[in-house]
CSV table of C-alpha atoms and ligand atoms in Angstrom, one decimal:
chain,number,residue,atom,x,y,z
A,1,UNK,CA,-108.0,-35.7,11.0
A,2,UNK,CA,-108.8,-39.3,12.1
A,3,UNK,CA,-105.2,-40.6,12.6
A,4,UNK,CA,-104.7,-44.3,13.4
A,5,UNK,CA,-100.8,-44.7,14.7
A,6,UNK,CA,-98.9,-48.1,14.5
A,7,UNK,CA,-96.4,-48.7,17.2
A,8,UNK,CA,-97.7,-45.5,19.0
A,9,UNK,CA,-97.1,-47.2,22.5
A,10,UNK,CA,-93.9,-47.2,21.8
A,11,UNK,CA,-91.6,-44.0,22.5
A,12,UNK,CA,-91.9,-42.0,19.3
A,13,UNK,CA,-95.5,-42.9,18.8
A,14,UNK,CA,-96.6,-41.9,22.6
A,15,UNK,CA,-95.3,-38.3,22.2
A,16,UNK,CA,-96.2,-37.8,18.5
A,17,UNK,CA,-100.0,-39.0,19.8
A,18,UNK,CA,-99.7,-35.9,22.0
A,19,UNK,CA,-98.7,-34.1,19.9
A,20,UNK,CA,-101.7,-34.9,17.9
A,21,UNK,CA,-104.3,-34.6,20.1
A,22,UNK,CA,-103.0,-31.2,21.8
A,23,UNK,CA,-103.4,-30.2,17.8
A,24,UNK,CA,-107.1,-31.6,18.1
A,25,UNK,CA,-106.8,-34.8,15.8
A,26,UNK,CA,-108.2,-37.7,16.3
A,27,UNK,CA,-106.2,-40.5,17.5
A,28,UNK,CA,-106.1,-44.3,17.3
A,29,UNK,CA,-103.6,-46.5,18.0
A,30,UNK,CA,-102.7,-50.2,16.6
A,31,UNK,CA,-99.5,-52.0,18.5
A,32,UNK,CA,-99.0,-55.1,19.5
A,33,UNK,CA,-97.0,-54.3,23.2
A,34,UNK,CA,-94.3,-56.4,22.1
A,35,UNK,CA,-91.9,-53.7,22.9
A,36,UNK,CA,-94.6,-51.1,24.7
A,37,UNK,CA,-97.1,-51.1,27.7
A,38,UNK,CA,-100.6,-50.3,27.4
A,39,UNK,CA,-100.0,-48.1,30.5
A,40,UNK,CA,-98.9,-45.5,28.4
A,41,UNK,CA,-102.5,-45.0,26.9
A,42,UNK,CA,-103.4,-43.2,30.5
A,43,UNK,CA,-100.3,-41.7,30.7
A,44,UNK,CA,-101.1,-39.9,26.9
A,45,UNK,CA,-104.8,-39.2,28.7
A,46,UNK,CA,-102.9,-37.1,31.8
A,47,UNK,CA,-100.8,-35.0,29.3
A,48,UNK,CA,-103.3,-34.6,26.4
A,49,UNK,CA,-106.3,-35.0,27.9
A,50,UNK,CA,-107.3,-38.1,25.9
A,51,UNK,CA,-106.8,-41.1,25.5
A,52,UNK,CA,-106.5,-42.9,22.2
A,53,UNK,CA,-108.6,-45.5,21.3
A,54,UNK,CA,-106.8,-48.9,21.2
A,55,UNK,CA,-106.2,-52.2,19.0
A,56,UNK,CA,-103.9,-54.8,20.4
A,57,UNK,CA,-103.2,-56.0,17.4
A,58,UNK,CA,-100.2,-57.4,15.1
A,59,UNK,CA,-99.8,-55.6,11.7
A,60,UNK,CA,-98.9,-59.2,10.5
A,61,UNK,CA,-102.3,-60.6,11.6
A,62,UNK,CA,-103.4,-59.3,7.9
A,63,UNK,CA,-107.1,-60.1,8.8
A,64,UNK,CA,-107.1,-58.2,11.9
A,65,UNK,CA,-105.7,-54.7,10.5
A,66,UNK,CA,-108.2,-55.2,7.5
A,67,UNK,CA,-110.8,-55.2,10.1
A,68,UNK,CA,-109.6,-52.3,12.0
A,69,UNK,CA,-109.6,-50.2,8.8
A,70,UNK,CA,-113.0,-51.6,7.1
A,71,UNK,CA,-114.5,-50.3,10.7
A,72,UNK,CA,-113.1,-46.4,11.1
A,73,UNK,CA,-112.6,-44.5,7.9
A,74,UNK,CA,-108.8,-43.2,8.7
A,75,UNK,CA,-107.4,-40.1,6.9
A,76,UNK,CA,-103.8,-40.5,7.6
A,77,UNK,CA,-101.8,-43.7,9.5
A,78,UNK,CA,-98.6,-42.7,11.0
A,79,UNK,CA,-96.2,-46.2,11.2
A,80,UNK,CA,-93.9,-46.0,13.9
A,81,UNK,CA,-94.1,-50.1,14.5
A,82,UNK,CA,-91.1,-52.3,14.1
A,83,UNK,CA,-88.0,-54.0,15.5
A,84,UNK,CA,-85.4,-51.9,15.9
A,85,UNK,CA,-82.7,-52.4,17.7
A,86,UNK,CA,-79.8,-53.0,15.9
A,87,UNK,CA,-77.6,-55.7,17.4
A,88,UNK,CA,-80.9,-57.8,17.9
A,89,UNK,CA,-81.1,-57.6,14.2
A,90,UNK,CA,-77.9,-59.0,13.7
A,91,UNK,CA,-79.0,-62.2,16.0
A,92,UNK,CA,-82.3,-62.7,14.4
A,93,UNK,CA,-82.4,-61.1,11.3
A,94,UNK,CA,-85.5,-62.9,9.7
A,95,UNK,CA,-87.7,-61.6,12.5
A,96,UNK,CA,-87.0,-58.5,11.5
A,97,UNK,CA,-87.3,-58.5,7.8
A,98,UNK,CA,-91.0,-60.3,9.0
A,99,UNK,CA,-92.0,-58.6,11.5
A,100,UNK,CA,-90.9,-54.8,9.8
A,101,UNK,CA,-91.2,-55.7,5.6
A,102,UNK,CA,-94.4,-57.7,6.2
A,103,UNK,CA,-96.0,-55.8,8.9
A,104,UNK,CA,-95.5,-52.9,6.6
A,105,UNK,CA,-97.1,-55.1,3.3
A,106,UNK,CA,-99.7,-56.1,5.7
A,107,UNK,CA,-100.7,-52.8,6.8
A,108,UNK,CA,-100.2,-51.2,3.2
A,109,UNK,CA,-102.5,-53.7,1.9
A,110,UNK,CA,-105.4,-52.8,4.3
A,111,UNK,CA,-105.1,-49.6,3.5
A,112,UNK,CA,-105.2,-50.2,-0.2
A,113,UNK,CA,-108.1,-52.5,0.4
A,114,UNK,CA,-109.7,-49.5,2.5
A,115,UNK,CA,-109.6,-46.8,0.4
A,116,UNK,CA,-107.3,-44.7,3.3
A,117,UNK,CA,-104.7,-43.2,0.7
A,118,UNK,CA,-101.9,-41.2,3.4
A,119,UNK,CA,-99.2,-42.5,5.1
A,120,UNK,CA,-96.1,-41.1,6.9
A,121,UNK,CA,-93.1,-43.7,7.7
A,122,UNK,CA,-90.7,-43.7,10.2
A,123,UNK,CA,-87.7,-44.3,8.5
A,124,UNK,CA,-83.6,-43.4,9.7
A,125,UNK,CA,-80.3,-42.0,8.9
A,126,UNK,CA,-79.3,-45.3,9.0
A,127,UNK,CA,-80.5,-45.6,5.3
A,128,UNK,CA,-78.0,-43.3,4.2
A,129,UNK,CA,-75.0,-46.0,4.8
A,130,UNK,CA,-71.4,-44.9,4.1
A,131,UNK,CA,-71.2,-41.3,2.5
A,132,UNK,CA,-68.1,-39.3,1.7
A,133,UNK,CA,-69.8,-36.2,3.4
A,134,UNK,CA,-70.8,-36.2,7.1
A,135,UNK,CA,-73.9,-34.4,6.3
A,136,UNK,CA,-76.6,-36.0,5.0
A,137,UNK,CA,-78.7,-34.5,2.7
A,138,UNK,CA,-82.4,-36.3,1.3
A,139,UNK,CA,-80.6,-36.2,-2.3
A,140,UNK,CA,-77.9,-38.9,-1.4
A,141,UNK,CA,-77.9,-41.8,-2.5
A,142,UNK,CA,-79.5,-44.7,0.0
A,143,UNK,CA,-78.5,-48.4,0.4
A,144,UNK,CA,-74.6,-49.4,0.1
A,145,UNK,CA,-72.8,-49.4,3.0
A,146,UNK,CA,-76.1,-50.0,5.6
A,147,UNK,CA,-74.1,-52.1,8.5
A,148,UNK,CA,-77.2,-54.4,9.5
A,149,UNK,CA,-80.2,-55.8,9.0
A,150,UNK,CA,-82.4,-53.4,11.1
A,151,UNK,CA,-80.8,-50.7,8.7
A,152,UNK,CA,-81.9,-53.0,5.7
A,153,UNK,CA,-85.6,-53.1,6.6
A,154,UNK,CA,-85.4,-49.8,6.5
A,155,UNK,CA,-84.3,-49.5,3.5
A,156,UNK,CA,-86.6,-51.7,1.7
A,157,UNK,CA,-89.6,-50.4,3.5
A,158,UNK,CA,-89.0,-46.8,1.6
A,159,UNK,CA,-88.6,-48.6,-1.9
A,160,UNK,CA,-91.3,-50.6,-1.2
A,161,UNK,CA,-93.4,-47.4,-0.3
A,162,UNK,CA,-92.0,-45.9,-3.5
A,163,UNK,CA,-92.8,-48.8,-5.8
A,164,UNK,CA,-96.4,-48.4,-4.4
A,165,UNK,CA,-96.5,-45.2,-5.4
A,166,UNK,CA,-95.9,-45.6,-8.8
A,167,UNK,CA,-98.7,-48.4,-8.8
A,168,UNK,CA,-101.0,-46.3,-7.4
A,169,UNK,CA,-100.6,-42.7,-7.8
A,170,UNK,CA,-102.8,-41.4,-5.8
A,171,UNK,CA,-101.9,-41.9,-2.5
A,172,UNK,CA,-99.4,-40.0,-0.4
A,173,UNK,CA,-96.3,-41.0,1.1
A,174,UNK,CA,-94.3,-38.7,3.5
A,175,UNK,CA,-90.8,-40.5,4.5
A,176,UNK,CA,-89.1,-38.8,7.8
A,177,UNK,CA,-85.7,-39.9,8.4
A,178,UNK,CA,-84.9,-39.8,11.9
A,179,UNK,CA,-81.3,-38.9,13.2
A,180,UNK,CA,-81.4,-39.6,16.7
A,181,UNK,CA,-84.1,-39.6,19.0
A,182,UNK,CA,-83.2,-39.1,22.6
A,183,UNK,CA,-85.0,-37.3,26.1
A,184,UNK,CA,-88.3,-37.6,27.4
A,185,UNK,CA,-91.4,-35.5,27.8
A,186,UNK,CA,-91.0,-32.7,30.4
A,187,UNK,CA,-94.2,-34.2,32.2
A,188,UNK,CA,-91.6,-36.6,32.8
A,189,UNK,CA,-94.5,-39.4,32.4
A,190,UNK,CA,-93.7,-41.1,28.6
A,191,UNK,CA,-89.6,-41.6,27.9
A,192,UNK,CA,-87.9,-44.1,25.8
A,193,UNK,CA,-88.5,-47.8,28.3
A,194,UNK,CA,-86.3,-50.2,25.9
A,195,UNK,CA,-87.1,-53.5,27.0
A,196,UNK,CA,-83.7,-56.0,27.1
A,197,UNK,CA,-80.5,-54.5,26.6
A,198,UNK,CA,-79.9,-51.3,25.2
A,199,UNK,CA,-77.5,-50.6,22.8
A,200,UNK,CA,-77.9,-46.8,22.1
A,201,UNK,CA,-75.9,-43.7,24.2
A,202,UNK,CA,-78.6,-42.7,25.7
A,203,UNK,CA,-80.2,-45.9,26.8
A,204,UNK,CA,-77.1,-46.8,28.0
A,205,UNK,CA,-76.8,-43.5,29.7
A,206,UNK,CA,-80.3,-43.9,31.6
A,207,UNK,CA,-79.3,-47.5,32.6
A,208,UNK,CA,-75.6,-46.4,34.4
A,209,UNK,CA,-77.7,-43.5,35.8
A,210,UNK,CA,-80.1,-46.1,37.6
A,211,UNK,CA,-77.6,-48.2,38.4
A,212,UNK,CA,-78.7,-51.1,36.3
A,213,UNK,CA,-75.2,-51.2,34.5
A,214,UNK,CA,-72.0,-50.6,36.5
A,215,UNK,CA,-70.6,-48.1,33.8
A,216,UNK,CA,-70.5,-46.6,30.3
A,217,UNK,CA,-68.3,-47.9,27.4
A,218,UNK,CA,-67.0,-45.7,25.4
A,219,UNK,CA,-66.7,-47.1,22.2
A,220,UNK,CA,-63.5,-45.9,21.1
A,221,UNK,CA,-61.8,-42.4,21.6
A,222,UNK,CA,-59.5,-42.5,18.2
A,223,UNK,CA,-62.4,-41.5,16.0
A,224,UNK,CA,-61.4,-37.8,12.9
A,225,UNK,CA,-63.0,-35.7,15.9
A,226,UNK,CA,-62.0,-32.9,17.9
A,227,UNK,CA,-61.8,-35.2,21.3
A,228,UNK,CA,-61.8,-38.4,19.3
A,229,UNK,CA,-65.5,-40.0,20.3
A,230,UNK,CA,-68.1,-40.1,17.4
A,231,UNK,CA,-70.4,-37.5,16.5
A,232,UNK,CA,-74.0,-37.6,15.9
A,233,UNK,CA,-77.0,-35.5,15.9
A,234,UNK,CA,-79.3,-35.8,18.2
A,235,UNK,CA,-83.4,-34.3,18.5
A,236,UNK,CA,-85.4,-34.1,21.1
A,237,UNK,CA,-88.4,-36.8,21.1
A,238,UNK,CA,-90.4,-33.8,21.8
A,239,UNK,CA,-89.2,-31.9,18.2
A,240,UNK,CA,-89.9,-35.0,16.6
A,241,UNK,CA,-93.0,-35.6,17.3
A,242,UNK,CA,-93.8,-32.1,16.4
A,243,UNK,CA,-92.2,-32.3,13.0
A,244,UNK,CA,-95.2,-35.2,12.3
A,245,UNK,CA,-97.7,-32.3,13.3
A,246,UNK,CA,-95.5,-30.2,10.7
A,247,UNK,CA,-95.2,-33.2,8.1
A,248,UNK,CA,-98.9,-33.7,8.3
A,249,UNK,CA,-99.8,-30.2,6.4
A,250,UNK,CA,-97.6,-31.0,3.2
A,251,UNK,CA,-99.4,-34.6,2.5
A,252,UNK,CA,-99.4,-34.5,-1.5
A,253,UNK,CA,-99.7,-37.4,-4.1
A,254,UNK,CA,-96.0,-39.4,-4.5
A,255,UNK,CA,-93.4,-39.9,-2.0
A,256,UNK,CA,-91.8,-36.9,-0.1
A,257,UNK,CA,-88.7,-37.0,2.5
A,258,UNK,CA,-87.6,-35.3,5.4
A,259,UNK,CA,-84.7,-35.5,7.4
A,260,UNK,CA,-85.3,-35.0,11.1
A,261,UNK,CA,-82.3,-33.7,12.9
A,262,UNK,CA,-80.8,-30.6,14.5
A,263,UNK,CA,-78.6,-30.6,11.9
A,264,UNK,CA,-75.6,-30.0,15.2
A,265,UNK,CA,-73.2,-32.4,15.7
A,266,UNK,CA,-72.7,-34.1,19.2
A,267,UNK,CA,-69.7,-36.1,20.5
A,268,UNK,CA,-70.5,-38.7,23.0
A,269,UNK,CA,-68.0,-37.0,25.2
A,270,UNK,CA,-70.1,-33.8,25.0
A,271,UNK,CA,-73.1,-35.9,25.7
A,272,UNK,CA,-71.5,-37.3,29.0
A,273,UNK,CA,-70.5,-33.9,30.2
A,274,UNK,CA,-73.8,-32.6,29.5
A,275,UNK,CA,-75.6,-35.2,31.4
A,276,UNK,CA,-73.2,-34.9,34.3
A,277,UNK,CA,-74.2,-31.1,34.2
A,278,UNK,CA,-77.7,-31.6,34.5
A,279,UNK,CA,-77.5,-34.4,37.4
A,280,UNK,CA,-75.1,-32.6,38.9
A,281,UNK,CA,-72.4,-36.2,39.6
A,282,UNK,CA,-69.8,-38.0,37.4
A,283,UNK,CA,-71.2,-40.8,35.2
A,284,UNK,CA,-68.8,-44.0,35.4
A,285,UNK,CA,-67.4,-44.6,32.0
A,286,UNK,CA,-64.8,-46.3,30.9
A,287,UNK,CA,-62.8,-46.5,26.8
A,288,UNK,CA,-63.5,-49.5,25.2
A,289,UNK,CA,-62.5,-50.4,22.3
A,290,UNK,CA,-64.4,-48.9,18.7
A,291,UNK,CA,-67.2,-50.7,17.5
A,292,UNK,CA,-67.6,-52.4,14.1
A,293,UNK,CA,-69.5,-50.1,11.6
A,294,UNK,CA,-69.4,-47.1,13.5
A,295,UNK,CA,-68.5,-44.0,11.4
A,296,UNK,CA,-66.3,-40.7,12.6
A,297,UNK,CA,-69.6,-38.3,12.1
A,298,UNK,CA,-72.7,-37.4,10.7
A,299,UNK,CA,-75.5,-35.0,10.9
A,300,UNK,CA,-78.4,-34.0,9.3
A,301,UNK,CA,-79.0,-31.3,6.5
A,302,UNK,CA,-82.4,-30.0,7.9
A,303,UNK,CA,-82.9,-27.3,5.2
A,304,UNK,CA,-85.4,-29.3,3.6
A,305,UNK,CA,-87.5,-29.9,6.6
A,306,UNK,CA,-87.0,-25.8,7.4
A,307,UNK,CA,-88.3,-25.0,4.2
A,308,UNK,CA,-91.5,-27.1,3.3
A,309,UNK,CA,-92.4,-27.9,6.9
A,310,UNK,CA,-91.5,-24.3,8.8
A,311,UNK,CA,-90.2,-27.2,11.3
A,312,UNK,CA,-86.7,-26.8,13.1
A,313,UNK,CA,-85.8,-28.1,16.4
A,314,UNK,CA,-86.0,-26.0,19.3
A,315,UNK,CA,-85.0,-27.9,22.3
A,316,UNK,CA,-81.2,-28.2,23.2
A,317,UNK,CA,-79.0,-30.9,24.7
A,318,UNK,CA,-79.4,-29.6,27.9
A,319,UNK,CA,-83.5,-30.0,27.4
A,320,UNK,CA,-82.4,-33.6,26.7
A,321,UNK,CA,-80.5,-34.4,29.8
A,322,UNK,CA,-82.9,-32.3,32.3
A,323,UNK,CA,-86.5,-34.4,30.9
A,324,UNK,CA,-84.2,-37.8,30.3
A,325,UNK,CA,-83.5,-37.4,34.6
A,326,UNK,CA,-86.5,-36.1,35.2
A,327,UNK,CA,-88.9,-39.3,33.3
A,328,UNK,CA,-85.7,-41.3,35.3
A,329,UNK,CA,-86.3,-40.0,38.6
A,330,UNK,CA,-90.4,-40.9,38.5
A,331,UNK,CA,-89.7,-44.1,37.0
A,332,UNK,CA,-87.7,-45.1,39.8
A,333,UNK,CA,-90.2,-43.9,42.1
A,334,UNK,CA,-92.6,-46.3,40.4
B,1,NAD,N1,-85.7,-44.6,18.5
B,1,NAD,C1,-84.8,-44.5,17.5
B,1,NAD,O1,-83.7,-44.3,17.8
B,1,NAD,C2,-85.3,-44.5,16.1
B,1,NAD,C3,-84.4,-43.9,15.1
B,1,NAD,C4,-84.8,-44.0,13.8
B,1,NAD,C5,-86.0,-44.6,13.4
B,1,NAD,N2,-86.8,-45.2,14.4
B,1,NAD,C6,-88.1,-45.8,14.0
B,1,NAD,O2,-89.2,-45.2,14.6
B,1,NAD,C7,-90.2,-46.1,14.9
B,1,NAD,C8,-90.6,-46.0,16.3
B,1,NAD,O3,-89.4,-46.2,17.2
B,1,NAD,P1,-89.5,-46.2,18.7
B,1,NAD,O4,-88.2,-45.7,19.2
B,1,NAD,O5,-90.7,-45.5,19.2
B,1,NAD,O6,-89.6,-47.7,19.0
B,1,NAD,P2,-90.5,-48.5,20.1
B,1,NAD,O7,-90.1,-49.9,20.1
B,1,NAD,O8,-90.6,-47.8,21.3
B,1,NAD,O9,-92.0,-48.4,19.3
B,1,NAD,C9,-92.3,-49.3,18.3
B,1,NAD,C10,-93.7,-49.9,18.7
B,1,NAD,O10,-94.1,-50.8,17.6
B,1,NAD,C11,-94.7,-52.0,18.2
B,1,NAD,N3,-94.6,-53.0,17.2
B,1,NAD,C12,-93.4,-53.6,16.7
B,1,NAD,N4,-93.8,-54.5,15.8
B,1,NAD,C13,-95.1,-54.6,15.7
B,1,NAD,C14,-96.1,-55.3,15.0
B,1,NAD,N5,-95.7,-56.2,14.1
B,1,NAD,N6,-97.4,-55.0,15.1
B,1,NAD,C15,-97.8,-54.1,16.0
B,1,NAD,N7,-97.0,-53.4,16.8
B,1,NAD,C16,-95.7,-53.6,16.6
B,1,NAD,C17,-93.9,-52.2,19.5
B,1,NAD,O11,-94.6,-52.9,20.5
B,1,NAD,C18,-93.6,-50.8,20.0
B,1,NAD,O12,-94.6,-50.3,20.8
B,1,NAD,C19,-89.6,-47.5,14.5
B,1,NAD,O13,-90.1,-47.9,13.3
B,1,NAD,C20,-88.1,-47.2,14.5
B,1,NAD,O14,-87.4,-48.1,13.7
B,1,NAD,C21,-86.5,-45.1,15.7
């Protein structure tokens, strides 16, 4: 298939495009390196063995996506781009309803306008909110409870793909809902590179680790768990980006969705040790106090994904912490 990937600089995007081309499609990439560097185009090339053609290019400069798609007939666009970290989203929240609703009407209407009728959207757990059960299913009920406006966007981009499926039957929509990607390649030359301040674990994690922060919070150790930190479920970059290989042979007419988790839950506290493990010295934390909106636990209910896309993850936490040091130790060498 001729693939053309938005955001697929990014981190996602650069391992699902090698993904892609290890399986022999064709890929293209759109992104306008607001949050990427076009570097990773040759470091996709070492791993894969191509390099994907490129379009610096903003999926809100309607014109220029138009023209991308009236040029190459594309079978399939995988959209990865957005904003998305979440306290940034609290700050300036209009950017991101722009930049991630109307990139996404932007790009939708190109496609529309160029006959390419398949699409697969990066969406998160985040859409799930507040639910009385810790693990989430693709059934549950989406939208109350979503704690910020990155979450929102979210949200909105998967009724909006909905709405537009109604209106035009015939294309296909695949929704994957992401739990939480962490690691790096094992090549050790793509990884998540967050510009600014990161506000996830692992980020976090990476930036104590290179001594760019002097220590780890721990946001609050009085959570309903075993040793009282909050529990998530975390997948490999390296799974994820083969469940789009996976989600790519079940394309049919309407919307279908997919979690993408390990369906294991993971206490920060777990995640620290296991890091320490694999570096083999302590990682300076400290308890802070809990932050607003966080919840006790939640996982995914993979089943789904098991069963339509014979996908499951395969790599462990320990996989995670060995390729996060190893992609940390060549970065530093840089
Ligand atoms: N990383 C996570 O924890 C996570 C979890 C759930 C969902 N997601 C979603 O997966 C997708 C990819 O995430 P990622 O972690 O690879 O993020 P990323 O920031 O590394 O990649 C996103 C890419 O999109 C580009 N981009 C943003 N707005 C654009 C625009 N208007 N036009 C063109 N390019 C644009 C950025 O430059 C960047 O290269 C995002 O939609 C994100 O919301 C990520």
């Amino acid at each position: 298939m001729r693939i053309l990937l938005t955001g697929g600089t990014g981190y996602i995007g650069s391992h699902t495009a090698v993904e892609l081309i290890k399986q022999g499609h064709e890929v293209e990439i759109v992104d306008n390196l607001r949050n990427s560097k076009a570097s990773v185009l040759d470091r996709i090339e070492q791993i894969a063995g191509k390099k994907p053609k490129f379009y610096q290019a903003d999926l809100l400069d309607t014109e220029k996506i138009n023209q991308i798609f009236a040029e190459t007939q594309f079978d399939l666009v995988i959209h990865f781009a957005g904003l998305k970290a979440v306290g940034e989203s609290v700050e300036i929240p209009l950017e991101y309803y722009k930049n991630n609703i109307g990139g996404t009407i932007s790009l939708l209407e190109a496609m529309r306008a160029n006959n390419c009728k398949r699409i697969i959207f990066s969406s998160s757990a985040t859409v799930y909110g507040i639910q009385e059960s810790p693990e989430y299913v693709e059934t549950m009920q989406t939208g109350p409870g979503i704690s910020n406006p990155y979450g929102r966007t979210k949200y909105m981009i998967e009724e909006i793909l909905k709405d537009f499926a109604v209106a035009n039957p015939d294309f296909e929509v695949t929704i994957l809902r992401y739990f939480n990607p962490v690691g790096a390649h094992p090549s050790g030359l793509i990884g998540d590179d967050p510009n600014g301040r990161p506000n996830n674990l692992m980020p976090i994690i990476m930036h104590v680790a290179s001594g760019k922060i002097p220590y780890l919070s721990i946001f609050g150790d009085d959570y309903n768990t075993p040793d009282g930190t909050c529990i998530r479920d975390y997948i490999h970059v390296v799974d994820l980006a083969k469940g789009h290989v996976a989600a790519i042979k079940t394309l049919k007419p309407g919307v279908s969705i997919y979690n993408l988790g390990s369906g294991k839950g993971v206490s920060v506290k777990e995640m620290v040790a296991a890091f320490e493990k694999a570096s083999g010295k302590p990682l300076p934390q400290q308890i802070a106090g809990r932050r607003a909106g966080d919840l006790d636990e939640f996982y995914a209910n993979p089943a789904k994904a098991k069963a339509e896309l014979d996908w499951q993850t395969e790599l462990t936490i320990d996989d995670i912490m060995v390729d996060t040091l190893n992609y940390l130790k060549r970065e530093n060498q840089q």
